Short mmCIF file of C-alpha atoms and ligand atoms in Angstrom, two decimals:
data_model
loop_
_atom_site.label_atom_id
_atom_site.label_comp_id
_atom_site.label_asym_id
_atom_site.label_seq_id
_atom_site.Cartn_x
_atom_site.Cartn_y
_atom_site.Cartn_z
CA MET A 1 0.00 0.00 0.00
CA ALA A 2 1.36 3.46 -0.88
CA ILE A 3 2.30 5.59 2.10
CA ALA A 4 -0.02 8.53 1.62
CA THR A 5 -2.62 10.80 3.13
CA VAL A 6 -5.82 10.26 1.15
CA ASN A 7 -8.87 12.13 2.41
CA PRO A 8 -11.72 9.58 2.78
CA THR A 9 -14.32 12.34 2.57
CA THR A 10 -13.30 13.19 -0.99
CA GLY A 11 -11.06 10.33 -2.10
CA GLU A 12 -8.37 12.89 -2.92
CA THR A 13 -4.67 12.07 -2.41
CA LEU A 14 -3.22 14.98 -0.45
CA LYS A 15 0.35 13.93 0.24
CA THR A 16 2.57 10.97 -0.58
CA PHE A 17 5.71 9.81 1.18
CA GLU A 18 8.76 7.83 0.15
CA ALA A 19 9.02 4.56 2.06
CA LEU A 20 12.29 3.83 3.86
CA GLY A 21 14.66 1.40 2.13
CA ASP A 22 16.43 -1.50 3.81
CA ALA A 23 19.63 0.42 4.54
CA GLU A 24 17.71 3.33 6.07
CA ILE A 25 15.70 0.94 8.22
CA ARG A 26 18.89 -0.74 9.49
CA ASP A 27 20.35 2.68 10.25
CA ARG A 28 17.25 3.61 12.28
CA ILE A 29 17.47 0.34 14.20
CA ALA A 30 21.14 1.04 14.96
CA ARG A 31 20.17 4.45 16.29
CA ALA A 32 17.44 2.89 18.46
CA ALA A 33 19.87 0.34 19.88
CA ALA A 34 22.41 3.08 20.62
CA ALA A 35 19.76 5.23 22.31
CA PHE A 36 18.76 2.30 24.52
CA THR A 37 22.23 1.97 26.05
CA SER A 38 21.82 5.26 27.90
CA TYR A 39 18.02 5.57 28.01
CA ARG A 40 17.70 2.35 30.02
CA LEU A 41 19.67 4.07 32.80
CA THR A 42 17.34 7.06 33.12
CA THR A 43 15.12 7.24 36.19
CA PHE A 44 11.36 6.97 36.39
CA GLU A 45 11.36 10.59 37.52
CA GLN A 46 13.18 11.79 34.40
CA ARG A 47 10.95 9.74 32.10
CA ALA A 48 7.82 10.96 33.90
CA GLY A 49 8.90 14.57 33.41
CA TRP A 50 9.23 14.06 29.66
CA MET A 51 6.00 12.06 29.50
CA ARG A 52 4.07 14.85 31.27
CA ALA A 53 5.58 17.36 28.85
CA ALA A 54 4.28 15.18 25.99
CA ALA A 55 0.80 15.26 27.55
CA ASP A 56 0.94 19.07 27.76
CA LEU A 57 1.98 19.28 24.11
CA LEU A 58 -0.91 17.04 23.12
CA ASP A 59 -3.30 19.37 24.92
CA ALA A 60 -1.78 22.36 23.16
CA ASP A 61 -1.81 20.66 19.72
CA SER A 62 -5.28 19.14 20.15
CA GLU A 63 -7.14 21.07 17.45
CA GLN A 64 -4.43 20.74 14.79
CA LEU A 65 -4.03 17.05 15.54
CA ALA A 66 -7.77 16.40 15.52
CA GLN A 67 -8.08 17.99 12.08
CA LEU A 68 -5.14 15.91 10.85
CA MET A 69 -6.65 12.60 12.00
CA THR A 70 -10.01 13.54 10.47
CA THR A 71 -8.28 14.32 7.19
CA GLU A 72 -6.23 11.13 7.18
CA MET A 73 -8.85 8.58 8.21
CA GLY A 74 -12.25 10.27 8.38
CA LYS A 75 -13.20 10.05 12.06
CA THR A 76 -15.42 12.90 13.17
CA VAL A 77 -13.47 15.83 14.47
CA LYS A 78 -15.25 15.64 17.82
CA ALA A 79 -14.15 12.00 18.19
CA ALA A 80 -10.64 13.02 17.16
CA ARG A 81 -10.49 15.71 19.86
CA ALA A 82 -11.59 13.14 22.44
CA GLU A 83 -8.87 10.79 21.21
CA VAL A 84 -6.18 13.43 21.71
CA ALA A 85 -7.44 14.08 25.24
CA LYS A 86 -7.35 10.35 25.94
CA CYS A 87 -3.75 10.18 24.75
CA ALA A 88 -2.76 13.00 27.09
CA ALA A 89 -4.51 11.19 29.96
CA GLY A 90 -2.70 7.95 29.03
CA CYS A 91 0.67 9.72 29.15
CA ARG A 92 -0.11 11.20 32.56
CA PHE A 93 -1.38 7.85 33.86
CA TYR A 94 1.88 6.07 33.07
CA ALA A 95 3.94 9.06 34.25
CA ASP A 96 2.13 8.74 37.59
CA HIS A 97 2.08 4.94 37.94
CA ALA A 98 5.03 3.38 36.09
CA ALA A 99 7.35 3.38 39.12
CA GLU A 100 4.68 1.69 41.25
CA PHE A 101 3.81 -0.89 38.54
CA LEU A 102 7.47 -1.76 38.04
CA ALA A 103 8.59 -1.62 41.68
CA ASP A 104 10.68 -4.51 42.96
CA GLU A 105 8.54 -7.34 44.32
CA PRO A 106 10.00 -8.97 47.42
CA ALA A 107 9.80 -12.76 47.70
CA ASP A 108 9.86 -14.88 50.86
CA ALA A 109 13.62 -14.80 51.52
CA GLY A 110 13.48 -17.54 54.18
CA ALA A 111 11.70 -19.96 51.87
CA VAL A 112 14.45 -19.60 49.24
CA LYS A 113 17.28 -19.62 51.82
CA ALA A 114 18.37 -16.08 51.00
CA VAL A 115 19.12 -12.94 52.94
CA GLU A 116 17.06 -11.09 50.38
CA ALA A 117 15.10 -12.17 47.31
CA TYR A 118 12.97 -10.19 44.91
CA ALA A 119 11.82 -9.85 41.32
CA CYS A 120 12.53 -6.68 39.40
CA TYR A 121 11.25 -5.38 36.06
CA GLN A 122 13.87 -4.19 33.62
CA PRO A 123 13.56 -2.77 30.09
CA MET A 124 14.37 -5.06 27.19
CA GLY A 125 15.48 -2.77 24.34
CA PRO A 126 14.02 -1.54 21.06
CA VAL A 127 10.43 -2.76 20.63
CA LEU A 128 8.62 -2.66 17.29
CA ALA A 129 4.99 -1.48 17.24
CA VAL A 130 2.92 -2.22 14.13
CA MET A 131 -0.19 -0.11 14.43
CA PRO A 132 -3.57 0.38 12.67
CA TRP A 133 -5.15 3.55 11.37
CA ASN A 134 -8.48 3.39 13.21
CA PHE A 135 -7.33 5.15 16.40
CA PRO A 136 -4.13 6.50 14.89
CA MET A 137 -2.98 8.38 18.00
CA TRP A 138 -4.44 6.27 20.81
CA GLN A 139 -3.32 2.90 19.50
CA ALA A 140 0.23 4.17 19.08
CA MET A 141 0.20 6.02 22.40
CA ARG A 142 -0.97 3.08 24.43
CA PHE A 143 2.13 1.29 23.20
CA ALA A 144 4.46 4.28 23.50
CA ALA A 145 3.59 5.62 26.96
CA PRO A 146 4.17 2.38 28.89
CA ALA A 147 7.10 1.31 26.68
CA LEU A 148 9.00 4.55 27.20
CA MET A 149 8.14 4.73 30.91
CA ALA A 150 9.53 1.19 31.32
CA GLY A 151 12.83 2.31 29.75
CA ASN A 152 12.37 0.64 26.38
CA VAL A 153 12.78 2.49 23.12
CA GLY A 154 10.08 2.46 20.45
CA LEU A 155 10.04 1.87 16.70
CA LEU A 156 6.66 2.67 15.20
CA LYS A 157 5.57 1.16 11.89
CA HIS A 158 2.20 2.81 11.52
CA ALA A 159 -0.53 2.06 8.98
CA SER A 160 0.33 3.40 5.53
CA ASN A 161 -2.71 5.69 5.38
CA VAL A 162 -1.84 7.78 8.47
CA PRO A 163 1.76 8.90 7.77
CA GLN A 164 1.40 12.45 9.05
CA THR A 165 -0.07 11.31 12.36
CA ALA A 166 2.76 8.77 12.58
CA LEU A 167 5.40 11.45 12.01
CA TYR A 168 3.74 13.66 14.59
CA MET A 169 4.31 10.94 17.21
CA GLU A 170 8.09 10.97 16.72
CA GLU A 171 8.14 14.75 16.77
CA LEU A 172 5.99 14.85 19.91
CA PHE A 173 8.40 12.80 22.01
CA ARG A 174 11.40 14.73 20.70
CA ARG A 175 9.76 18.08 21.55
CA ALA A 176 8.80 16.74 24.97
CA GLY A 177 12.47 16.25 25.77
CA PHE A 178 13.00 12.50 25.39
CA PRO A 179 16.58 11.78 24.25
CA ALA A 180 17.19 11.48 20.51
CA ASP A 181 16.05 8.24 18.84
CA VAL A 182 14.17 6.94 21.89
CA PHE A 183 11.02 6.96 19.77
CA GLN A 184 11.23 6.74 15.98
CA THR A 185 8.60 6.48 13.30
CA LEU A 186 9.60 4.28 10.38
CA LEU A 187 7.64 5.07 7.23
CA ALA A 188 7.82 1.53 5.95
CA SER A 189 5.58 -0.85 4.07
CA ALA A 190 4.13 -3.94 5.78
CA ASP A 191 6.57 -6.22 3.96
CA LYS A 192 9.46 -4.58 5.87
CA VAL A 193 8.14 -5.84 9.20
CA GLU A 194 10.07 -9.08 8.73
CA LEU A 195 13.32 -7.21 8.11
CA ILE A 196 12.79 -5.17 11.28
CA LEU A 197 11.73 -8.00 13.56
CA THR A 198 14.45 -10.39 12.42
CA ASP A 199 17.11 -7.78 13.20
CA PRO A 200 18.82 -9.02 16.39
CA ARG A 201 18.76 -5.53 17.90
CA VAL A 202 14.93 -5.47 17.94
CA VAL A 203 13.84 -7.47 20.95
CA ALA A 204 10.05 -7.78 20.69
CA ALA A 205 6.98 -6.59 18.82
CA THR A 206 3.41 -5.59 19.39
CA LEU A 207 0.84 -5.49 16.61
CA THR A 208 -2.65 -4.10 16.62
CA GLY A 209 -4.55 -4.95 13.49
CA SER A 210 -6.18 -7.76 11.59
CA THR A 211 -5.88 -11.45 12.42
CA PRO A 212 -3.84 -12.26 9.24
CA ALA A 213 -1.31 -9.53 10.06
CA GLY A 214 -1.15 -10.85 13.63
CA ARG A 215 -0.47 -14.39 12.44
CA SER A 216 2.34 -13.13 10.24
CA VAL A 217 4.05 -11.18 13.04
CA ALA A 218 3.54 -14.04 15.49
CA ALA A 219 5.20 -16.44 13.03
CA ILE A 220 8.22 -14.17 12.59
CA GLY A 221 8.42 -13.61 16.36
CA GLY A 222 8.11 -17.34 16.96
CA LYS A 223 10.97 -18.19 14.64
CA GLN A 224 13.12 -15.55 16.26
CA LEU A 225 12.01 -16.47 19.81
CA LYS A 226 10.95 -12.88 20.33
CA LYS A 227 7.98 -11.97 22.44
CA THR A 228 4.92 -10.60 20.66
CA VAL A 229 1.71 -9.01 21.91
CA LEU A 230 -1.24 -9.09 19.52
CA GLU A 231 -4.39 -6.99 19.66
CA LEU A 232 -6.48 -8.17 16.74
CA GLY A 233 -10.03 -8.01 15.50
CA GLY A 234 -13.29 -8.59 17.30
CA SER A 235 -16.94 -9.34 16.73
CA ASP A 236 -18.17 -8.49 20.18
CA PRO A 237 -21.58 -9.67 21.33
CA SER A 238 -23.94 -7.40 23.23
CA VAL A 239 -26.55 -9.45 25.09
CA VAL A 240 -29.84 -7.94 26.28
CA MET A 241 -31.81 -9.79 28.95
CA PRO A 242 -35.46 -8.99 29.84
CA SER A 243 -34.53 -7.16 33.05
CA ALA A 244 -32.31 -4.68 31.18
CA ASP A 245 -33.16 -1.02 30.85
CA LEU A 246 -34.26 -1.26 27.21
CA ALA A 247 -34.11 2.43 26.34
CA LYS A 248 -30.65 2.81 27.83
CA SER A 249 -29.25 -0.38 26.34
CA ALA A 250 -30.61 0.51 22.88
CA ALA A 251 -29.13 4.02 23.07
CA VAL A 252 -25.72 2.74 24.25
CA ALA A 253 -25.87 -0.01 21.61
CA VAL A 254 -25.97 2.65 18.90
CA THR A 255 -22.83 4.34 20.24
CA ALA A 256 -21.18 0.96 20.80
CA ARG A 257 -21.77 0.03 17.16
CA VAL A 258 -21.10 3.28 15.31
CA GLN A 259 -18.24 4.73 17.39
CA ASN A 260 -15.36 5.72 15.12
CA ASN A 261 -17.68 5.34 12.08
CA GLY A 262 -18.13 1.71 13.08
CA GLN A 263 -14.42 0.93 12.77
CA SER A 264 -13.47 -0.18 16.24
CA CYS A 265 -12.19 -3.59 17.30
CA ILE A 266 -14.29 -3.35 20.48
CA ALA A 267 -17.44 -2.09 18.80
CA ALA A 268 -20.40 -4.29 19.69
CA LYS A 269 -21.21 -6.00 16.39
CA ARG A 270 -23.65 -8.79 17.18
CA PHE A 271 -26.70 -7.80 19.24
CA LEU A 272 -28.38 -10.74 20.95
CA VAL A 273 -31.76 -9.93 22.42
CA HIS A 274 -34.07 -12.05 24.53
CA ALA A 275 -37.21 -12.99 22.57
CA ASP A 276 -39.49 -11.42 25.23
CA VAL A 277 -38.07 -7.94 24.62
CA ALA A 278 -36.68 -8.28 21.10
CA ALA A 279 -39.47 -6.42 19.28
CA GLU A 280 -39.39 -3.38 21.55
CA TRP A 281 -35.59 -3.26 21.82
CA THR A 282 -35.12 -3.59 18.06
CA ARG A 283 -37.65 -0.83 17.41
CA LEU A 284 -35.77 1.53 19.74
CA PHE A 285 -32.40 0.56 18.27
CA VAL A 286 -33.41 0.95 14.62
CA GLU A 287 -35.11 4.29 15.34
CA LYS A 288 -31.87 5.65 16.81
CA MET A 289 -29.65 4.19 14.08
CA GLN A 290 -31.85 5.83 11.43
CA ALA A 291 -31.64 9.19 13.17
CA LEU A 292 -27.83 9.37 12.93
CA VAL A 293 -26.36 12.09 10.73
CA VAL A 294 -23.92 10.78 8.12
CA GLY A 295 -21.69 13.29 6.39
CA ASP A 296 -18.72 15.63 6.57
CA PRO A 297 -16.65 14.54 9.57
CA THR A 298 -15.44 18.10 10.20
CA ASP A 299 -19.03 19.23 10.79
CA ALA A 300 -19.95 19.30 14.50
CA ALA A 301 -23.44 17.94 13.69
CA THR A 302 -22.10 14.76 12.03
CA ASP A 303 -22.38 11.44 13.86
CA ILE A 304 -20.80 9.21 11.21
CA GLY A 305 -18.13 10.18 8.70
CA PRO A 306 -16.72 8.11 5.85
CA LEU A 307 -14.93 4.78 6.25
CA ALA A 308 -11.17 5.14 6.11
CA THR A 309 -10.56 3.30 2.85
CA ALA A 310 -12.35 2.44 -0.36
CA SER A 311 -11.77 -1.26 0.30
CA GLY A 312 -13.40 -0.87 3.71
CA VAL A 313 -16.65 0.06 1.95
CA THR A 314 -16.54 -2.82 -0.52
CA ASP A 315 -15.68 -5.31 2.25
CA LEU A 316 -18.72 -4.11 4.19
CA GLU A 317 -20.95 -4.17 1.11
CA ASP A 318 -19.88 -7.75 0.41
CA LEU A 319 -20.81 -8.83 3.95
CA VAL A 320 -24.23 -7.18 3.74
CA ASP A 321 -24.93 -8.57 0.24
CA ASP A 322 -23.95 -12.08 1.30
CA ALA A 323 -26.29 -11.88 4.31
CA VAL A 324 -29.19 -10.50 2.27
CA GLN A 325 -28.76 -13.16 -0.41
CA LYS A 326 -28.94 -15.81 2.31
CA GLY A 327 -32.13 -14.42 3.80
CA ALA A 328 -31.21 -11.58 6.19
CA LYS A 329 -33.72 -8.74 6.48
CA VAL A 330 -32.54 -5.12 6.17
CA LEU A 331 -34.23 -3.03 8.89
CA CYS A 332 -32.44 0.17 7.87
CA GLY A 333 -29.58 1.25 5.58
CA GLY A 334 -28.05 -1.49 3.47
CA SER A 335 -26.77 0.36 0.42
CA ARG A 336 -24.12 2.98 -0.09
CA PRO A 337 -25.04 6.49 -1.17
CA ALA A 338 -24.01 7.96 -4.51
CA GLY A 339 -21.34 10.66 -4.63
CA ALA A 340 -17.79 11.20 -3.51
CA GLY A 341 -16.24 9.73 -0.38
CA TRP A 342 -16.30 6.33 1.25
CA PHE A 343 -19.59 6.56 3.10
CA TYR A 344 -21.79 3.72 4.30
CA PRO A 345 -25.09 4.28 6.13
CA PRO A 346 -25.97 2.91 9.58
CA THR A 347 -27.44 -0.49 8.83
CA VAL A 348 -29.32 -3.06 10.90
CA LEU A 349 -29.82 -6.66 9.75
CA ALA A 350 -32.24 -9.16 11.28
CA ASP A 351 -32.79 -12.88 10.58
CA VAL A 352 -29.06 -13.50 10.57
CA ASP A 353 -27.65 -16.99 11.03
CA GLU A 354 -24.35 -18.91 11.06
CA SER A 355 -24.33 -19.46 7.29
CA MET A 356 -23.73 -15.74 6.75
CA GLU A 357 -20.25 -14.23 6.70
CA ILE A 358 -21.44 -11.27 8.71
CA TRP A 359 -21.95 -13.64 11.63
CA THR A 360 -18.50 -15.18 11.42
CA GLU A 361 -16.38 -12.24 10.17
CA GLU A 362 -15.74 -8.80 11.61
CA ALA A 363 -17.95 -6.05 10.12
CA PHE A 364 -15.69 -2.98 10.19
CA GLY A 365 -18.27 -0.25 9.65
CA PRO A 366 -21.69 0.85 10.97
CA VAL A 367 -23.53 -2.44 10.35
CA ALA A 368 -25.27 -4.24 13.22
CA VAL A 369 -26.86 -7.65 13.30
CA VAL A 370 -29.71 -8.43 15.69
CA ARG A 371 -30.54 -11.97 16.70
CA THR A 372 -32.98 -13.27 19.28
CA PHE A 373 -32.52 -16.05 21.83
CA ALA A 374 -34.83 -17.97 24.14
CA ASP A 375 -32.81 -18.32 27.36
CA LEU A 376 -29.47 -17.58 29.00
CA ASP A 377 -27.86 -20.82 27.85
CA GLU A 378 -28.57 -19.95 24.24
CA ALA A 379 -27.38 -16.36 24.79
CA VAL A 380 -24.02 -17.57 26.11
CA ARG A 381 -23.68 -20.07 23.28
CA LEU A 382 -24.38 -17.44 20.62
CA ALA A 383 -22.15 -14.86 22.32
CA ASN A 384 -19.25 -17.34 22.19
CA ASP A 385 -20.05 -18.54 18.68
CA THR A 386 -17.24 -16.54 17.11
CA GLN A 387 -13.59 -16.94 16.19
CA PHE A 388 -12.90 -13.77 18.20
CA GLY A 389 -12.73 -13.14 21.94
CA LEU A 390 -12.11 -9.46 22.56
CA GLY A 391 -14.87 -7.60 24.44
CA SER A 392 -18.44 -8.46 25.35
CA ASN A 393 -21.40 -6.57 26.76
CA PHE A 394 -24.17 -7.95 28.91
CA TRP A 395 -27.29 -6.09 29.95
CA THR A 396 -29.25 -7.38 32.95
CA ASP A 397 -30.19 -6.34 36.46
CA ASP A 398 -29.90 -9.89 37.75
CA PRO A 399 -26.62 -10.48 39.69
CA ALA A 400 -26.76 -14.24 39.11
CA GLU A 401 -27.05 -13.73 35.35
CA GLN A 402 -24.18 -11.23 35.49
CA GLN A 403 -21.94 -13.72 37.29
CA ARG A 404 -22.84 -16.46 34.83
CA PHE A 405 -21.80 -14.25 31.93
CA VAL A 406 -18.58 -13.11 33.64
CA ARG A 407 -17.73 -16.79 34.17
CA ASP A 408 -18.65 -18.09 30.73
CA ALA A 409 -17.94 -15.30 28.22
CA GLU A 410 -14.97 -16.30 26.06
CA ALA A 411 -13.59 -12.78 25.98
CA GLY A 412 -10.79 -10.68 27.38
CA MET A 413 -13.23 -8.07 28.66
CA VAL A 414 -16.79 -8.11 30.00
CA PHE A 415 -18.74 -4.89 30.43
CA LEU A 416 -21.98 -5.29 32.39
CA ASN A 417 -24.71 -2.74 31.61
CA GLY A 418 -22.35 -0.66 29.50
CA MET A 419 -20.25 -0.68 26.35
CA THR A 420 -16.66 -1.83 26.06
CA THR A 421 -14.21 1.04 26.35
CA SER A 422 -10.47 1.16 26.90
CA TYR A 423 -9.25 2.80 30.10
CA PRO A 424 -5.60 3.18 31.11
CA GLU A 425 -6.59 1.67 34.46
CA LEU A 426 -7.93 -1.63 33.03
CA PRO A 427 -6.01 -4.33 31.14
CA PHE A 428 -7.06 -4.50 27.49
CA GLY A 429 -6.84 -7.51 25.19
CA GLY A 430 -8.46 -10.70 24.04
CA LEU A 431 -8.16 -14.37 23.33
CA LYS A 432 -8.92 -16.76 20.43
CA ASN A 433 -8.34 -14.94 17.12
CA SER A 434 -8.40 -11.58 18.92
CA GLY A 435 -4.80 -12.18 19.97
CA TYR A 436 -2.87 -12.51 23.19
CA GLY A 437 -1.10 -10.42 25.78
CA ARG A 438 -2.44 -7.26 27.35
CA GLU A 439 -2.08 -3.54 26.92
CA LEU A 440 -2.74 -0.82 29.49
CA ALA A 441 -2.80 -0.96 33.30
CA ALA A 442 0.04 -2.69 35.17
CA GLN A 443 -0.22 -5.77 32.95
CA GLY A 444 0.47 -3.74 29.81
CA ILE A 445 3.67 -2.08 31.01
CA ARG A 446 5.03 -5.42 32.23
CA GLU A 447 4.66 -7.15 28.85
CA PHE A 448 7.95 -5.77 27.56
CA CYS A 449 10.03 -6.09 30.69
CA ASN A 450 12.58 -8.67 31.66
CA VAL A 451 11.33 -10.03 34.97
CA LYS A 452 14.65 -10.61 36.72
CA SER A 453 14.82 -12.70 39.87
CA VAL A 454 17.46 -11.56 42.36
CA TRP A 455 18.70 -13.81 45.17
CA ARG A 456 21.28 -12.61 47.71
CA GLY A 457 22.97 -14.96 50.18
CA GLU A 458 25.16 -14.33 53.17
CA ALA A 459 28.38 -12.53 52.16
CA SER A 460 31.21 -14.98 52.83
CA LYS A 461 34.02 -13.47 54.89
CA GLY A 462 35.90 -16.77 55.23
CA ALA A 463 37.65 -16.50 51.86
CA GLU A 464 39.30 -13.18 52.74
CA GLU A 465 40.49 -14.26 56.21
P1 LIG B 501 -4.16 -4.47 9.12
O1 LIG B 501 -4.30 -4.52 7.68
O2 LIG B 501 -3.78 -5.70 9.85
O3 LIG B 501 -3.09 -3.31 9.40
C1 LIG B 501 -2.62 -3.02 10.68
C2 LIG B 501 -1.13 -2.76 10.64
O4 LIG B 501 -0.45 -3.96 10.27
C3 LIG B 501 -0.71 -1.73 9.60
O5 LIG B 501 0.40 -1.02 10.07
C4 LIG B 501 -0.34 -2.59 8.40
O6 LIG B 501 0.55 -1.95 7.53
C5 LIG B 501 0.31 -3.76 9.09
N1 LIG B 501 0.25 -5.02 8.35
C6 LIG B 501 -0.69 -5.44 7.48
N2 LIG B 501 -0.40 -6.69 7.04
C7 LIG B 501 0.75 -7.05 7.66
C8 LIG B 501 1.55 -8.20 7.61
N3 LIG B 501 1.24 -9.26 6.87
N4 LIG B 501 2.68 -8.25 8.37
C9 LIG B 501 3.01 -7.20 9.14
N5 LIG B 501 2.28 -6.06 9.22
C10 LIG B 501 1.17 -5.99 8.49
O7 LIG B 501 -5.43 -3.95 9.85
P2 LIG B 501 -6.53 -2.95 9.32
O8 LIG B 501 -7.52 -3.73 8.60
O9 LIG B 501 -5.91 -1.79 8.66
O10 LIG B 501 -7.08 -2.43 10.74
C11 LIG B 501 -8.23 -2.86 11.29
C12 LIG B 501 -8.05 -4.12 12.12
O11 LIG B 501 -7.38 -3.81 13.33
C13 LIG B 501 -9.40 -4.67 12.52
O12 LIG B 501 -9.41 -6.07 12.44
C14 LIG B 501 -9.53 -4.23 13.97
O13 LIG B 501 -10.41 -5.00 14.73
C15 LIG B 501 -8.13 -4.34 14.43
N6 LIG B 501 -7.92 -3.55 15.64
C16 LIG B 501 -7.72 -4.19 16.82
C17 LIG B 501 -7.56 -3.47 17.99
C18 LIG B 501 -7.34 -4.14 19.30
O14 LIG B 501 -6.88 -3.48 20.23
N7 LIG B 501 -7.62 -5.41 19.46
C19 LIG B 501 -7.63 -2.08 17.94
C20 LIG B 501 -7.86 -1.46 16.73
C21 LIG B 501 -8.00 -2.22 15.58
P3 LIG B 501 0.03 -1.26 6.16
O15 LIG B 501 -0.94 -0.21 6.55
O16 LIG B 501 1.27 -0.72 5.56
O17 LIG B 501 -0.59 -2.36 5.35
#
């Protein structure tokens, strides 16, 4: 894919970039490795000072950055502003908590016949981050903030359609005061990931993106015996039980589905509704989906902007067409509008079953499927009937039903009576084809640390005497 800014609202190519060649990539890796030799010795206090400066710069640059993200990938400018604010909060969170998350952990010295024993967390070196375009700042920041606070150095290979946002990241950390080359953006094509990860100076990788890209990076990492963390796709269920607040769950369901123009890994995508309340809930949901304003993402009144890429629209169209051909009913939307830009309307499909690709694949756009169930057993079965295991939502007032879902949901995250959201305070990640490892919270910053066990015995004086 060409490395370029192409405005999804118009389809116009605004700026193209030359991709780095092999020699330039090796030179950048050498610089990262050199930077690590001194950066690993900096203190949490120093790193926190720079990280807080980065947060202040994000606040100051918010409007310019929001406009840039909207131009590069089409998210509404109000969503883009919120994303910048979230990045600043993420920086401050790790500036405040990294030292505590990575503090030495004492072990029972007596049990291991030591005077002192503990585990400590140490940085590993240059870590590669392969990132997607859908939250172009937040996805990269939730790698960068913990990685840099832990004393690692970062190499960002961002998605090819958000090069200016990617370059901003490198500039941000430099302006904030981090030493040279501690965070570098590599404008490189996806086929250079192997070159980067097989370089012995690169110690590990994290990838957020599609399942095929995750498999590829995991295979390279496996061959090299390098740790990888993978945050991949999702087809999250949202289950509505009869005791749920129907109006609230239908309203939140709309946001959960169409956030980021429907292009979120943790968007609820499959809505499972108890048969007793299905008619009323679906009516409320469809009414709200139809009322959404689709259009220019820079307009404050717009709820849904364009999809980020032309292929995103055709992929979505193919899923909807396949479902309709196999008997799904279109309750609203279902066909793309004429005119410029990669728009797709909010769409709700009913009468969906397992034979349809939209049930088994991830729909990356504002298309929801609604399916009814008869009892909790069936709800859990349908919720887990997916190759993915990222987030899951469950709406009920019944504590026993809540506990059953917490126990049985095959997912990395369960949100009860709410939609899945990422918070710096909570570990984020999934299982099955949604990947492995965790980002955020204490778990996220520890992923790229060497957990070193330290055992100290009695100092022997006999030898000297
Ligand atoms: P994608 O094609 O996998 O791209 C993501 C990143 O991986 C880009 O930087 C891309 O580079 C690179 N890439 C693509 N193929 C690769 C390969 N074979 N080897 C190494 N790198 C490769 O993903 P997308 O379709 O653009 O993004 C949407 C996907 O990301 C969805 O599935 C979504 O659910 C997932 N996602 C997951 C999370 C999460 O936290 N779990 C968050 C956001 C998004 P190029 O751009 O140069 O091709």
